[in-house]
Short mmCIF file of C-alpha atoms in Angstrom, two decimals:
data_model
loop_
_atom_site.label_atom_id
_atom_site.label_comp_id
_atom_site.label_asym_id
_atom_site.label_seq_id
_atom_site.Cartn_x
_atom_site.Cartn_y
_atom_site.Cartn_z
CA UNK I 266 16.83 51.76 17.39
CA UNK I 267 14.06 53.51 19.38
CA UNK I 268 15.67 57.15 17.75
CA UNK I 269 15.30 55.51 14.72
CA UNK I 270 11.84 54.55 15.10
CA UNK I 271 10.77 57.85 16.47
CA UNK I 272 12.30 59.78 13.62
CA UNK I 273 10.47 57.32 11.41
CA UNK I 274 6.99 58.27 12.79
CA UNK I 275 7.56 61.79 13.33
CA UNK I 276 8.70 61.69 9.49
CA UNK I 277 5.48 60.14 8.63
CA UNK I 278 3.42 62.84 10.18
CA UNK I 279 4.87 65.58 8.56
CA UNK I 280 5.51 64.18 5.43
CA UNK I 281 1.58 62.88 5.87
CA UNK I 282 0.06 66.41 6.31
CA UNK I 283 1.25 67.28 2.40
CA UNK I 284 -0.77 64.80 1.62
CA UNK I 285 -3.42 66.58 1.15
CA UNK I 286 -5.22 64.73 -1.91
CA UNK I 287 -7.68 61.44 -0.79
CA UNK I 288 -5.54 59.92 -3.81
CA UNK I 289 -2.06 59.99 -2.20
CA UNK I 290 -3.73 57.75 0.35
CA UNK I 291 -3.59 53.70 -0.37
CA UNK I 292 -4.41 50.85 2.03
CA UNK I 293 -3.37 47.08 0.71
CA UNK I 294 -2.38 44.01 1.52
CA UNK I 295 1.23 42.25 1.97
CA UNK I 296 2.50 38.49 2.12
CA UNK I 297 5.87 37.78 1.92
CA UNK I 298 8.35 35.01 3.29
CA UNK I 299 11.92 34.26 3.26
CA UNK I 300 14.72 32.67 5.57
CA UNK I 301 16.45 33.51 8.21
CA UNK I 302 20.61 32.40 7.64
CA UNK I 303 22.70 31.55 11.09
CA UNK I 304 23.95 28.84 13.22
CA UNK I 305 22.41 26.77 15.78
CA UNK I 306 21.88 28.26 19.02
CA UNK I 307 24.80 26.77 21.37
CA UNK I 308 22.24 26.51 24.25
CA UNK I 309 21.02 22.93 23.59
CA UNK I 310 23.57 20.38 24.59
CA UNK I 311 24.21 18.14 21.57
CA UNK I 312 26.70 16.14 21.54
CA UNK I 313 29.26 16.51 18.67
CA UNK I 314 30.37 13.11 17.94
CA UNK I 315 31.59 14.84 14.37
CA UNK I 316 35.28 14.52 15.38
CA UNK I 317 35.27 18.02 14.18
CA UNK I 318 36.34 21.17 16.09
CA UNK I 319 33.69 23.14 17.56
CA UNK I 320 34.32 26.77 16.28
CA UNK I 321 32.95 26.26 12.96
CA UNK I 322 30.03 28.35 11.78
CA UNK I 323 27.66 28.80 9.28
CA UNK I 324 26.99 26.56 6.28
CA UNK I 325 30.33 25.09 5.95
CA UNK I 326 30.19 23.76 9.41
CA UNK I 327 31.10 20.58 9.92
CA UNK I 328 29.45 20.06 13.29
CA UNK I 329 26.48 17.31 13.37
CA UNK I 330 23.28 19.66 13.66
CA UNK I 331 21.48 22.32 11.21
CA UNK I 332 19.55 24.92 12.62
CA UNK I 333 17.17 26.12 9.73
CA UNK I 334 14.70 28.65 9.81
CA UNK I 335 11.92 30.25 7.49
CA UNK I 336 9.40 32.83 8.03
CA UNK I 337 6.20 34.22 6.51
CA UNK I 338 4.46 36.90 7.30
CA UNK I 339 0.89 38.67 5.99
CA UNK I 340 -0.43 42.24 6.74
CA UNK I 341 -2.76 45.35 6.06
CA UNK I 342 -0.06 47.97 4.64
CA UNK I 343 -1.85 51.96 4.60
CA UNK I 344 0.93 53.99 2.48
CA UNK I 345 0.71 57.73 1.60
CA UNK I 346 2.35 58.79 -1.57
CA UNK I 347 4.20 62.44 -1.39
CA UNK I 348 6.15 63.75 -4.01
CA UNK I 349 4.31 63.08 -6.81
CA UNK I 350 4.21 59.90 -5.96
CA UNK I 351 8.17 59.84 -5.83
CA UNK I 352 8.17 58.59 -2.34
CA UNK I 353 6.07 56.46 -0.25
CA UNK I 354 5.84 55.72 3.60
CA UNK I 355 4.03 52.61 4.44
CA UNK I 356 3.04 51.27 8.02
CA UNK I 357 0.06 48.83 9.29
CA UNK I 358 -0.22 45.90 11.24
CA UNK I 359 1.96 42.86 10.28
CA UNK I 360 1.65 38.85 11.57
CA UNK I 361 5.11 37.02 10.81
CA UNK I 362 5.49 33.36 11.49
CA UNK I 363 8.71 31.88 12.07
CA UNK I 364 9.44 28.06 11.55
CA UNK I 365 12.61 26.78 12.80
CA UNK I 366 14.05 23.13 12.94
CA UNK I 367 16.96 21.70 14.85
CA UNK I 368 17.89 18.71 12.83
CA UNK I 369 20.84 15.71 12.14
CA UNK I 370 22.61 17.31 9.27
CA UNK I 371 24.79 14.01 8.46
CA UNK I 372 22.27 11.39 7.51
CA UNK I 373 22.31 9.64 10.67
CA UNK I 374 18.33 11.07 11.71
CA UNK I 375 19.17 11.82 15.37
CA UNK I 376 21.69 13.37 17.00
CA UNK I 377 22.61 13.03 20.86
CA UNK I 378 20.88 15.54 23.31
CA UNK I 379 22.82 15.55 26.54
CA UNK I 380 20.43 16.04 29.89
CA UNK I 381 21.21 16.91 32.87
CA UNK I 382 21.99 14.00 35.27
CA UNK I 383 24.33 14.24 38.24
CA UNK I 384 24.67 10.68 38.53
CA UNK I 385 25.14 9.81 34.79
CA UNK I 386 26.24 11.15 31.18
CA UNK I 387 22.64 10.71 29.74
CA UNK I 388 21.92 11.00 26.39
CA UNK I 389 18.35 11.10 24.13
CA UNK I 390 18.10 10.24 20.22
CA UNK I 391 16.24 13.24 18.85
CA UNK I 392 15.73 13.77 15.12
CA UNK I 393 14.08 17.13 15.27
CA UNK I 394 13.82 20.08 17.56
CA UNK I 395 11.00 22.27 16.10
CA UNK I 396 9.90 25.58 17.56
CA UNK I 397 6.79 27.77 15.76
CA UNK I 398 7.03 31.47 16.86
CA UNK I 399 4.32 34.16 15.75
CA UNK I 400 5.08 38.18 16.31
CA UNK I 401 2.51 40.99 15.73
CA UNK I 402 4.94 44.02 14.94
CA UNK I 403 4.06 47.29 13.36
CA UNK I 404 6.57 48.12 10.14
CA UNK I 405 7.23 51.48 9.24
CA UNK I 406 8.89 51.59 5.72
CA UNK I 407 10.03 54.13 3.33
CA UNK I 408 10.71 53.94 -0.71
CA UNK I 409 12.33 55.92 -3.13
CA UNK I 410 11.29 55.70 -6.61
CA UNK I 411 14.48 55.43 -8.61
CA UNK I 412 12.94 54.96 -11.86
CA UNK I 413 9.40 56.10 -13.69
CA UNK I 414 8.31 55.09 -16.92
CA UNK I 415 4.68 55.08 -18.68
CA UNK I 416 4.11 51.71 -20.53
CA UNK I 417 1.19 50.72 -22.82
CA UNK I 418 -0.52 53.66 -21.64
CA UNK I 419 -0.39 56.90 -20.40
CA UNK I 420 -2.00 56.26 -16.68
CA UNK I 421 -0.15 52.98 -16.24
CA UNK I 422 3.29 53.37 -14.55
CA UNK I 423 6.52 50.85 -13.65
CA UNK I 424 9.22 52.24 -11.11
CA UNK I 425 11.66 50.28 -9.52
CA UNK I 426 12.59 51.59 -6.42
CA UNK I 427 14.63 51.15 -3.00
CA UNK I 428 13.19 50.58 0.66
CA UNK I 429 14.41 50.95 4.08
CA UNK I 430 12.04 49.56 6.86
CA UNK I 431 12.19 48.73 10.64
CA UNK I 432 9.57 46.62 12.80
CA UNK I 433 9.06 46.54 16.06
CA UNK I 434 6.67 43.37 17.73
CA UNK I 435 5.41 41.45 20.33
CA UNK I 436 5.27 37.65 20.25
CA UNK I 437 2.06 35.80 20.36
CA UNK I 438 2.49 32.55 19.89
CA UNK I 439 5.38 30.33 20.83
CA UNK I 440 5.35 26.57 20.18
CA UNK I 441 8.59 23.94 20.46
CA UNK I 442 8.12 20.14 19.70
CA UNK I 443 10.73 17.17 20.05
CA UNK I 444 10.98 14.05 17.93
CA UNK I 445 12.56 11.52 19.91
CA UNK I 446 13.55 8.47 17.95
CA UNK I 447 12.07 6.10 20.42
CA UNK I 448 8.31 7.00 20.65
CA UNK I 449 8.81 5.91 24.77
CA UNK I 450 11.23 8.66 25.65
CA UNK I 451 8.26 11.43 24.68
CA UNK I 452 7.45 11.87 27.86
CA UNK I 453 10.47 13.42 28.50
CA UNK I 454 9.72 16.38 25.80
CA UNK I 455 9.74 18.59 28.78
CA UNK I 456 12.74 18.01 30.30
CA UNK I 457 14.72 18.76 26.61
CA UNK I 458 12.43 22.17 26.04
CA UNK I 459 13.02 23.28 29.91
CA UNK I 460 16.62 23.31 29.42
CA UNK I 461 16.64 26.13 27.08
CA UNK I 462 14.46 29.23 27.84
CA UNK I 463 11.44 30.31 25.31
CA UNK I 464 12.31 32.97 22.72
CA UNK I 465 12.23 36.86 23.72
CA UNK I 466 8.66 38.79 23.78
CA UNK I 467 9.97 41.83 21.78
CA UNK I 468 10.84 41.66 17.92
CA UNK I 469 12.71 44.04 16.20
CA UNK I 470 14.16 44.38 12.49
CA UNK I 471 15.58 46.73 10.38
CA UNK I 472 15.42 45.72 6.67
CA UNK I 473 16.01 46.86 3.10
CA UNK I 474 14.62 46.16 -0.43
CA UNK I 475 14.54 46.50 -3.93
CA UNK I 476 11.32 46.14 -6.20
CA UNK I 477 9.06 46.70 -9.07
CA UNK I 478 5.74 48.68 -9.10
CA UNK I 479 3.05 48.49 -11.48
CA UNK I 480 0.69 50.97 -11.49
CA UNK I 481 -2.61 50.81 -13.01
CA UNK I 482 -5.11 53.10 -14.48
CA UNK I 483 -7.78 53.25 -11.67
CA UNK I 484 -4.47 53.68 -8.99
CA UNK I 485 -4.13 50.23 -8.04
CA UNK I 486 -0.31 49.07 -7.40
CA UNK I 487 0.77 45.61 -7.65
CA UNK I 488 4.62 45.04 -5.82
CA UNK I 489 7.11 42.72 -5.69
CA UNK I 490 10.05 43.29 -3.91
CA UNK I 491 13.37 41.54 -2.90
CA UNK I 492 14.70 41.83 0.81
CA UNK I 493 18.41 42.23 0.86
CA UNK I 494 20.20 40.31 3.67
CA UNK I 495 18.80 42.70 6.38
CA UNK I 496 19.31 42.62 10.43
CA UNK I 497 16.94 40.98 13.42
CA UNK I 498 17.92 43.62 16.29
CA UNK I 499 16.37 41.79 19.40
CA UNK I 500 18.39 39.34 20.79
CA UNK I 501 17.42 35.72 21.08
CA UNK I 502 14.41 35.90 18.72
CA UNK I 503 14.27 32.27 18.79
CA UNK I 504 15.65 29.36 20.63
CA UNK I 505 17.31 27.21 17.72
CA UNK I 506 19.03 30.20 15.75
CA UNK I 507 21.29 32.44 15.99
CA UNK I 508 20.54 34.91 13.04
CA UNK I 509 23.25 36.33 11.08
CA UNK I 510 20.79 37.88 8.25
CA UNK I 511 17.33 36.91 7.18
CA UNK I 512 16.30 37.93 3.21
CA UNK I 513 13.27 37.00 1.14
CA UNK I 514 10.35 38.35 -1.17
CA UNK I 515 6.89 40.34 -0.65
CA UNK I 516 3.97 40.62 -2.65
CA UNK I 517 2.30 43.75 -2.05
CA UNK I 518 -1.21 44.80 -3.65
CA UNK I 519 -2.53 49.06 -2.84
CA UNK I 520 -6.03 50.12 -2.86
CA UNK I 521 -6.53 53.94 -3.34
CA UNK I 522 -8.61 55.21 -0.90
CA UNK I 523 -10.32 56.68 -3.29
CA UNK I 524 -12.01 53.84 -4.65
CA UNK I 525 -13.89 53.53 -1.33
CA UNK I 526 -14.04 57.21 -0.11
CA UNK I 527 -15.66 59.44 -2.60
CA UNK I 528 -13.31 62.76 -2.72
CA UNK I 529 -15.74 66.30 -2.56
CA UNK O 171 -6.31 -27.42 5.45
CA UNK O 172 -7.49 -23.63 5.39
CA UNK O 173 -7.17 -22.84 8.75
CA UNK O 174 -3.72 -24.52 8.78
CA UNK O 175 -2.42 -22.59 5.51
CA UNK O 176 -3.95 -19.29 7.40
CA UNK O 177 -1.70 -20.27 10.71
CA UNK O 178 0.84 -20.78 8.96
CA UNK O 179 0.68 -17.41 6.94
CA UNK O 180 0.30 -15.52 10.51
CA UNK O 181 3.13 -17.54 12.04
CA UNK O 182 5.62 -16.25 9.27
CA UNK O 183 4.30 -12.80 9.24
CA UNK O 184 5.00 -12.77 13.08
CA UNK O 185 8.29 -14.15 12.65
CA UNK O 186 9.43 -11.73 10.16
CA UNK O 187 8.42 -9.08 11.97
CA UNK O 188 10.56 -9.91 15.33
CA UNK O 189 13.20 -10.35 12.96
CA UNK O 190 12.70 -7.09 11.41
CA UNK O 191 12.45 -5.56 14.56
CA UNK O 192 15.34 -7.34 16.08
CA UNK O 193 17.59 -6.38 13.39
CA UNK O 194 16.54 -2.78 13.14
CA UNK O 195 17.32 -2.44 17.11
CA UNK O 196 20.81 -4.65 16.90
CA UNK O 197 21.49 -2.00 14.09
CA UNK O 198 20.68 1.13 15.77
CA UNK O 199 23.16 -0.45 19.04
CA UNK O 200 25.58 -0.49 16.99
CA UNK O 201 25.43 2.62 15.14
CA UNK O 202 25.23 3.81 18.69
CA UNK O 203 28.23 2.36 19.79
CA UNK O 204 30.01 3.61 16.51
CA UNK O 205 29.08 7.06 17.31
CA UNK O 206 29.81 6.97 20.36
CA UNK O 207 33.19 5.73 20.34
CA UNK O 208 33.91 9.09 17.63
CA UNK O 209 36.35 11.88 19.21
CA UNK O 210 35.26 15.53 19.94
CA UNK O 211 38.03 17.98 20.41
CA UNK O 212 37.08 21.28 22.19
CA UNK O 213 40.77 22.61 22.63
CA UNK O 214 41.72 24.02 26.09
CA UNK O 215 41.48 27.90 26.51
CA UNK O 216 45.68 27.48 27.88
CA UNK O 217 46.81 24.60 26.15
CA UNK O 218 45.00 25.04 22.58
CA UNK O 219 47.12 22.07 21.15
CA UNK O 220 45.04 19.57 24.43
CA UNK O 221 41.48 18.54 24.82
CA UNK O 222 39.76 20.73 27.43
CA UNK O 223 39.16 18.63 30.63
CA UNK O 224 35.45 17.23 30.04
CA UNK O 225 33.41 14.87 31.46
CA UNK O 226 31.25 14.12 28.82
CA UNK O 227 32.45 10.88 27.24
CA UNK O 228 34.29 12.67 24.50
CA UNK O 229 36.75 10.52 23.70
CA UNK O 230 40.27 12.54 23.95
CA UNK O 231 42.89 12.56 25.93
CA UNK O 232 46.18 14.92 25.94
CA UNK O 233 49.37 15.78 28.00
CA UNK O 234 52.40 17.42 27.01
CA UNK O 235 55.57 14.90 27.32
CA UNK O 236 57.70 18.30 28.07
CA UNK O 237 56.96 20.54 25.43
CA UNK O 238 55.65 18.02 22.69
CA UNK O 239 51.76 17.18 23.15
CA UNK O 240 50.97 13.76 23.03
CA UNK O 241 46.84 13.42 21.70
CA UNK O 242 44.42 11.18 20.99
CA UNK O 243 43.74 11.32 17.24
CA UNK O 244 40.37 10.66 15.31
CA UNK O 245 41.81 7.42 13.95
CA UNK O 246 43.30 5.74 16.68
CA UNK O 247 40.83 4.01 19.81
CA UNK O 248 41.85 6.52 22.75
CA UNK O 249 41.91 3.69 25.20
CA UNK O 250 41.66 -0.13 25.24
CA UNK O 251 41.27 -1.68 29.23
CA UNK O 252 42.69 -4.93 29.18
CA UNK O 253 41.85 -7.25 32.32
CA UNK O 254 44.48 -10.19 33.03
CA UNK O 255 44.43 -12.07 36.48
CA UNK O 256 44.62 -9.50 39.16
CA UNK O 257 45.58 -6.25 36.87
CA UNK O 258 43.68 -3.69 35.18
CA UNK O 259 45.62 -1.93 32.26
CA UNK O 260 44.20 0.94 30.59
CA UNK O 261 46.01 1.97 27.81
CA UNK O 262 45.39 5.52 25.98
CA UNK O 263 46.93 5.49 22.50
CA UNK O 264 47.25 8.69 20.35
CA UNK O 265 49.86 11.10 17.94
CA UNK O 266 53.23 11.76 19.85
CA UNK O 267 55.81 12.17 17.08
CA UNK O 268 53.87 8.79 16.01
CA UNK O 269 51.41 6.35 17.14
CA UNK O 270 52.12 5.76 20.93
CA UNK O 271 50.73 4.21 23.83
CA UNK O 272 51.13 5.04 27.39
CA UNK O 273 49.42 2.63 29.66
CA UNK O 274 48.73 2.44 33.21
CA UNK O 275 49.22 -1.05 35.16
CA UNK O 276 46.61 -1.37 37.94
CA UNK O 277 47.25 -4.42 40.11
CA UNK O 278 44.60 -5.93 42.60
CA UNK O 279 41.57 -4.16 40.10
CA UNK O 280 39.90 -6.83 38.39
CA UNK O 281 36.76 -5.70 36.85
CA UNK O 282 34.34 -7.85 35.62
CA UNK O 283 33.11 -5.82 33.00
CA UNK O 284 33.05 -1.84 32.14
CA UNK O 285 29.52 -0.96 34.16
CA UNK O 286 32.48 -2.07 37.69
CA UNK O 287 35.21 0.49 36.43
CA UNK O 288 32.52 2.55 38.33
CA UNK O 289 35.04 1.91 41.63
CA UNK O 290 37.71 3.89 40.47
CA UNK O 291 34.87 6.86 40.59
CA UNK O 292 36.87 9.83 42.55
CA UNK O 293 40.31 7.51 42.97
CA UNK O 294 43.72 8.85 43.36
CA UNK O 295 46.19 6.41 42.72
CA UNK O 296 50.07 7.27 43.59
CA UNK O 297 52.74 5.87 40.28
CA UNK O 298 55.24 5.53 42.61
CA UNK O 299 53.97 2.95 44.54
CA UNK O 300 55.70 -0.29 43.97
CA UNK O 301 52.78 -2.03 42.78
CA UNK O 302 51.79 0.02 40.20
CA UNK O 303 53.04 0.46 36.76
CA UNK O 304 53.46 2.69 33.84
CA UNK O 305 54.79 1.87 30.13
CA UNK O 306 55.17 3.62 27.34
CA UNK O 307 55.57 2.21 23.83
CA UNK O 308 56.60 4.25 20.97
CA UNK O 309 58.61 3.01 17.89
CA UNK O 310 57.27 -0.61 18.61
CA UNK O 311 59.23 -0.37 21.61
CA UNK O 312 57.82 -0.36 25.06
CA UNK O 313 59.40 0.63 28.12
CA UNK O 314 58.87 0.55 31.41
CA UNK O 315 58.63 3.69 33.35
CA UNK O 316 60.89 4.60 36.23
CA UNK O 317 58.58 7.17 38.02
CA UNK O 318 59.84 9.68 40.62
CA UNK O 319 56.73 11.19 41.31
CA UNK O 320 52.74 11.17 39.87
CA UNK O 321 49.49 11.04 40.49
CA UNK O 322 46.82 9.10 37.67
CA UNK O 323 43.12 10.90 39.41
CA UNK O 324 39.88 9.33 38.46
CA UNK O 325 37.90 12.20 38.85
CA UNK O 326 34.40 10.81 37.40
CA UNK O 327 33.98 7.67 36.01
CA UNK O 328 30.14 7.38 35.56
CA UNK O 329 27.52 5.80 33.16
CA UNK O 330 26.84 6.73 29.72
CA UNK O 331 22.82 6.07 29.05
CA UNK O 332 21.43 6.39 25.69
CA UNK O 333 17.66 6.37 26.29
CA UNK O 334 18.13 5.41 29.49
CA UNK O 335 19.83 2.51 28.80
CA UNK O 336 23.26 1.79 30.27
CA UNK O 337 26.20 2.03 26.96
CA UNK O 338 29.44 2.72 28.13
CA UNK O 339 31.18 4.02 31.21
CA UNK O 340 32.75 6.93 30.94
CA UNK O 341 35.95 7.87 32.57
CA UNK O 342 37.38 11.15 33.03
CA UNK O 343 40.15 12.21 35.22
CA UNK O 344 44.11 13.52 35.75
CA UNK O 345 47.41 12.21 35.40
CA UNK O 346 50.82 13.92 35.67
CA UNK O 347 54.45 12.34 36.55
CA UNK O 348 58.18 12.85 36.42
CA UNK O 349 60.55 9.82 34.53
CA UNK O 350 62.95 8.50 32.08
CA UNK O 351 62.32 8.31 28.51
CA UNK O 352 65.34 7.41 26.18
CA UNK O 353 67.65 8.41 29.77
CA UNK O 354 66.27 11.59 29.27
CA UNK O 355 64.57 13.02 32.44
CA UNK O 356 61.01 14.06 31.20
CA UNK O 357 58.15 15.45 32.69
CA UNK O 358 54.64 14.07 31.66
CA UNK O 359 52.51 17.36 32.72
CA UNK O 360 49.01 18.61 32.31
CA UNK O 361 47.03 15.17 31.36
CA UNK O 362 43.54 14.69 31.31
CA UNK O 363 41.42 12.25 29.69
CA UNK O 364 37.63 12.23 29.08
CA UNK O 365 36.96 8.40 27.24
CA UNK O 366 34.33 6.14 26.92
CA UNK O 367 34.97 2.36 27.67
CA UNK O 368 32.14 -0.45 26.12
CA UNK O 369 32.24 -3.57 24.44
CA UNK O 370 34.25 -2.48 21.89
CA UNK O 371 37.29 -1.39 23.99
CA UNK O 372 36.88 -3.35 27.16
CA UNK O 373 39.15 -6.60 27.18
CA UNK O 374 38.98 -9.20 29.80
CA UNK O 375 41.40 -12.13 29.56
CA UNK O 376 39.78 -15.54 31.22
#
């Protein structure tokens, strides 16, 4: 991972110095969400009174809790085109929000939370675990422009292309919630949260996509990309799932620079 | 006459209420108790074909009856205690070839109710004393056990609270003996049992 990364950067200042034209440089703006697909993090205790085995995993499992979990994220995304304009490395400063839910998946609204009790087997209703995590991370991507064509007219271009990106962040923000059935047993929100520990600090991906790029006459580019079921390398980047893959979509507009810096 | 007709409106509206509320908390006790009373099966790590020994109020049982397991099913109430004069019998029903029920005879326990199975808590109870007594009915047939050695260990037997409020007891413990099934010497080995005992499975005969 950190090889990776390094390579990555010391790529991006070699390949920047060819750069040499105020147009190769774009700065823009990127939003894009998607969902992260896993199981349910085996640290909380819920009971599961599914007559099922345990071992089951993923979507098909039987047991009586989902663990769901979406993201979105929104960021300023400098890229520097080399190549004639064949490849692009990107990089910038990225805010991803991650919104995951523990939840009955059998209709029932609550499932059984065991606590810890020496004297008793105690047991809380809870319909919904919720946890709200927030990373800053900076990406470093690169594309490939597979395919080029001119449409409508000569200074407006289409590729489609391929992308292979890593991030590497910092949480921020960290919020968990529990929805007890019976609004009296909310004072005991603590006690469920403190038995499982807060997600990790650091935030790491690695990530690929495919996408479109329009290109239009002043050197604006408009993207929209697909991210194929990519990796979360950091472990435990969030209490309620365990991430298999996460995949989505970004929307990506780029400035070039020269619309705001006048070339001499 | 207005004030009367507006009483009456606010009496009704009251009443409907507390019955609302009455039924929507008799029906969440008993969906309670339903769930509850449902198995979970985490196999052991040695004996994949028993439960793992839990405490947790899962509701299994298993021991091997020499090689054959004998295990509580999802179908079939693990255990039923059944309280007559002086003698507590808990019986744990599951799969052994077919449905069968071994049950342990308790004499001179006579709970009152599942919360005082609470005194077995950390109880070892010898099967070959001449007081106590095992059977074992399979086929519609029940026999009585001649035991040459055992041990039935109540390892835990402790509450079960659902938002803090007292459900079922939970007992979880041991057993293991030596005896005569058919004339055949057997050997009843490895049992545990990890069951919940409420209303619904707690029998005492006045």
């Amino acid at each position: 991972m950190k090889k990776l990364i390094w390579m990555l950067i010391f790529g991006a200042i070699i390949l920047g110095a060819h750069a040499q034209k105020t147009s190769n440089f774009k700065i823009g703006v990127e939003f894009g969400q998607g969902s992260v697909e896993g199981d349910y993090s085996n640290k909380w205790n819920i009971r599961q009174d599914a007559g099922a085995s345990l071992y089951d995993h993923g979507l098909l499992s039987s047991r009586v809790t989902y663990a769901q979990s979406d993201f979105f994220y929104f960021g300023i995304k400098p890229q520097v085109s080399l190549w004639n304009n064949r490849v692009n490395l990107y990089s910038g400063l990225r805010f991803t929000m991650f919104n995951s839910n523990l939840g009955d998946k059998n209709s029932n609204n609550f499932f059984y939370f065991r606590t810890t009790n020496p004297d008793a087997v105690e047991f809380y209703k809870i319909s919904l675990i919720k946890e709200k995590t927030g990373y800053l991370s900076l990406p470093l991507e690169i594309s490939y422009n597979i395919f080029h064509r001119n449409i409508l007219t000569p200074n407006t271009t289409f590729s489609f292309y391929g992308k292979a990106g890593a991030e590497i962040g910092l949480s921020i923000l960290n919020k968990r919630n529990v929805d007890f059935v019976s609004a009296t047993m909310q004072s005991h929100e603590n006690e469920v949260l403190g038995s499982v520990e807060k997600p990790n600090k650091l935030y790491g991906t690695f990530y690929g996509a495919l996408g479109g790029q329009l290109t239009i006459e002043n050197g604006m580019q408009f993207n929209v990309e697909g991210i194929i079921p990519s990796q979360i390398l950091t472990k435990n980047h969030s209490s309620i799932i365990e991430p298999d893959t996460f995949s989505g979509v970004q929307l990506s507009v780029q400035f070039p620079l020269s619309m705001f810096i006048k070339n001499n | 006459m207005k004030q009367y007709t507006f009483l009456l409106f606010f009496v009704c509206t009251v009443l409907i209420f507390f019955v609302c509320t009455v039924l929507i908390f008799s029906a969440c006790s008993s969906s309670d108790e339903y769930r509850l009373s449902g198995s979970v099966f985490i196999p052991d790590k040695d004996f994949p074909e028993l439960p793992k020994y839990s405490e947790w109020g899962y509701n299994t049982f298993g021991t091997y009856i020499d090689r054959t397991p004998f295990v509580s099913d999802n179908y079939t109430m693990p255990v039923k205690i059944i309280v007559e004069s002086d003698t507590c019998r808990i019986g744990f029903s599951g799969q052994y070839l077919n449905k069968t029920t071994l049950t342990f005879h308790l004499p001179g326990f006579s709970p009152e109710n599942y919360s005082a199975l609470s005194a077995l808590n950390n109880k070892t109870i010898s099967l070959t004393e001449p007081s106590c007594m095992v059977t074992f009915t399979n086929n519609n047939k029940t026999d009585t056990l001649n035991i040459t050695e055992g041990l039935l260990t109540f390892k835990r037997v402790q509450k079960l609270l659902v938002d803090k409020e007292e459900m079922k007891s939970v007992l979880s413990g041991t057993f293991s003996m030596k005896t005569t099934i058919a004339g055949e010497p057997v050997t009843i080995g490895n049992g545990r049992f990890d069951v919940t005992v409420g209303e619904i499975n707690f029998f005492k005969k006045r």
